C-alpha atoms as an extended CHARMM CRD file, in Angstrom:
* protein
*
        51  EXT
         1         1  PHE       CA              0.0000000000        0.0000000000        0.0000000000  PROA      1               0.0000000000
         2         2  ARG       CA              1.0800000000        3.5700000000       -0.5930000000  PROA      2               0.0000000000
         3         3  VAL       CA              0.2090000000        6.1960000000        2.0060000000  PROA      3               0.0000000000
         4         4  SER       CA              1.3960000000        9.6990000000        2.8030000000  PROA      4               0.0000000000
         5         5  LEU       CA              3.2220000000       10.2950000000        6.0840000000  PROA      5               0.0000000000
         6         6  GLY       CA              1.6950000000       13.7770000000        6.0740000000  PROA      6               0.0000000000
         7         7  ASP       CA             -1.7910000000       12.2300000000        6.1340000000  PROA      7               0.0000000000
         8         8  PHE       CA             -0.8950000000       10.4460000000        9.3860000000  PROA      8               0.0000000000
         9         9  ILE       CA              0.5580000000       13.5720000000       10.9680000000  PROA      9               0.0000000000
        10        10  ASP       CA             -2.3990000000       15.7250000000        9.8640000000  PROA      10              0.0000000000
        11        11  ARG       CA             -4.7320000000       13.3370000000       11.7090000000  PROA      11              0.0000000000
        12        12  GLY       CA             -2.7570000000       13.4160000000       14.9680000000  PROA      12              0.0000000000
        13        13  GLY       CA             -0.5070000000       10.4590000000       14.2420000000  PROA      13              0.0000000000
        14        14  LYS       CA              2.8220000000        9.9210000000       15.9820000000  PROA      14              0.0000000000
        15        15  VAL       CA              5.9160000000        8.5710000000       14.2190000000  PROA      15              0.0000000000
        16        16  TYR       CA              8.6330000000        6.5490000000       15.9600000000  PROA      16              0.0000000000
        17        17  LEU       CA             11.8790000000        5.0950000000       14.6150000000  PROA      17              0.0000000000
        18        18  ASP       CA             11.8370000000        1.2860000000       14.9550000000  PROA      18              0.0000000000
        19        19  ASN       CA             15.3810000000        0.3770000000       15.9740000000  PROA      19              0.0000000000
        20        20  SER       CA             14.4190000000       -3.2710000000       16.5100000000  PROA      20              0.0000000000
        21        21  ALA       CA             13.4510000000       -3.9500000000       12.8720000000  PROA      21              0.0000000000
        22        22  ALA       CA             15.9630000000       -6.0610000000       10.9910000000  PROA      22              0.0000000000
        23        23  GLY       CA             14.8260000000       -5.0120000000        7.5020000000  PROA      23              0.0000000000
        24        24  GLY       CA             15.9460000000       -1.4080000000        7.5300000000  PROA      24              0.0000000000
        25        25  ASP       CA             19.3430000000       -0.6180000000        6.0520000000  PROA      25              0.0000000000
        26        26  ARG       CA             19.2410000000        3.0240000000        7.2430000000  PROA      26              0.0000000000
        27        27  GLN       CA             20.1810000000        4.1000000000        3.6940000000  PROA      27              0.0000000000
        28        28  LYS       CA             17.1030000000        3.5540000000        1.5220000000  PROA      28              0.0000000000
        29        29  THR       CA             14.7560000000        1.9810000000        4.0570000000  PROA      29              0.0000000000
        30        30  ILE       CA             14.0590000000        3.3630000000        7.5130000000  PROA      30              0.0000000000
        31        31  PRO       CA             11.5870000000        1.2720000000        9.5570000000  PROA      31              0.0000000000
        32        32  LEU       CA              8.9650000000        3.3190000000       11.3850000000  PROA      32              0.0000000000
        33        33  VAL       CA              6.1180000000        2.6490000000       13.7900000000  PROA      33              0.0000000000
        34        34  ILE       CA              3.2100000000        4.9970000000       13.1150000000  PROA      34              0.0000000000
        35        35  THR       CA              0.2070000000        5.3480000000       15.4010000000  PROA      35              0.0000000000
        36        36  LEU       CA             -3.1330000000        7.0780000000       14.8960000000  PROA      36              0.0000000000
        37        37  PRO       CA             -5.6410000000        8.2330000000       17.4960000000  PROA      37              0.0000000000
        38        38  GLU       CA             -8.6310000000        5.9180000000       17.8600000000  PROA      38              0.0000000000
        39        39  GLY       CA            -11.2620000000        6.5330000000       15.1970000000  PROA      39              0.0000000000
        40        40  GLN       CA             -8.8510000000        8.1670000000       12.7280000000  PROA      40              0.0000000000
        41        41  SER       CA             -7.9480000000        6.7040000000        9.3340000000  PROA      41              0.0000000000
        42        42  VAL       CA             -5.8690000000        7.6570000000        6.3210000000  PROA      42              0.0000000000
        43        43  PRO       CA             -6.4330000000        7.0660000000        2.6090000000  PROA      43              0.0000000000
        44        44  ALA       CA             -4.2980000000        4.3030000000        1.1090000000  PROA      44              0.0000000000
        45        45  GLU       CA             -3.6220000000        3.3010000000       -2.4710000000  PROA      45              0.0000000000
        46        46  GLN       CA             -3.1090000000       -0.3950000000       -3.1840000000  PROA      46              0.0000000000
        47        47  ILE       CA             -0.1580000000       -1.0210000000       -5.4700000000  PROA      47              0.0000000000
        48        48  VAL       CA             -0.5230000000       -4.0440000000       -7.7390000000  PROA      48              0.0000000000
        49        49  SER       CA              2.6790000000       -5.3790000000       -9.2540000000  PROA      49              0.0000000000
        50        50  ALA       CA              2.6480000000       -6.9360000000      -12.7050000000  PROA      50              0.0000000000
        51        51  SER       CA              3.9580000000      -10.5000000000      -12.6220000000  PROA      51              0.0000000000
């Protein structure tokens, strides 16, 4: 899914760096934990890859 970080922040979301995630290389990928207040949602676009 593709979402905008700004959409989370605009709705009161909090963003935290996830230092425990093994997948992030800190160059191109930075793992984050993002929370939203209860009852809030953000628009998301599903990305379909051609196989």
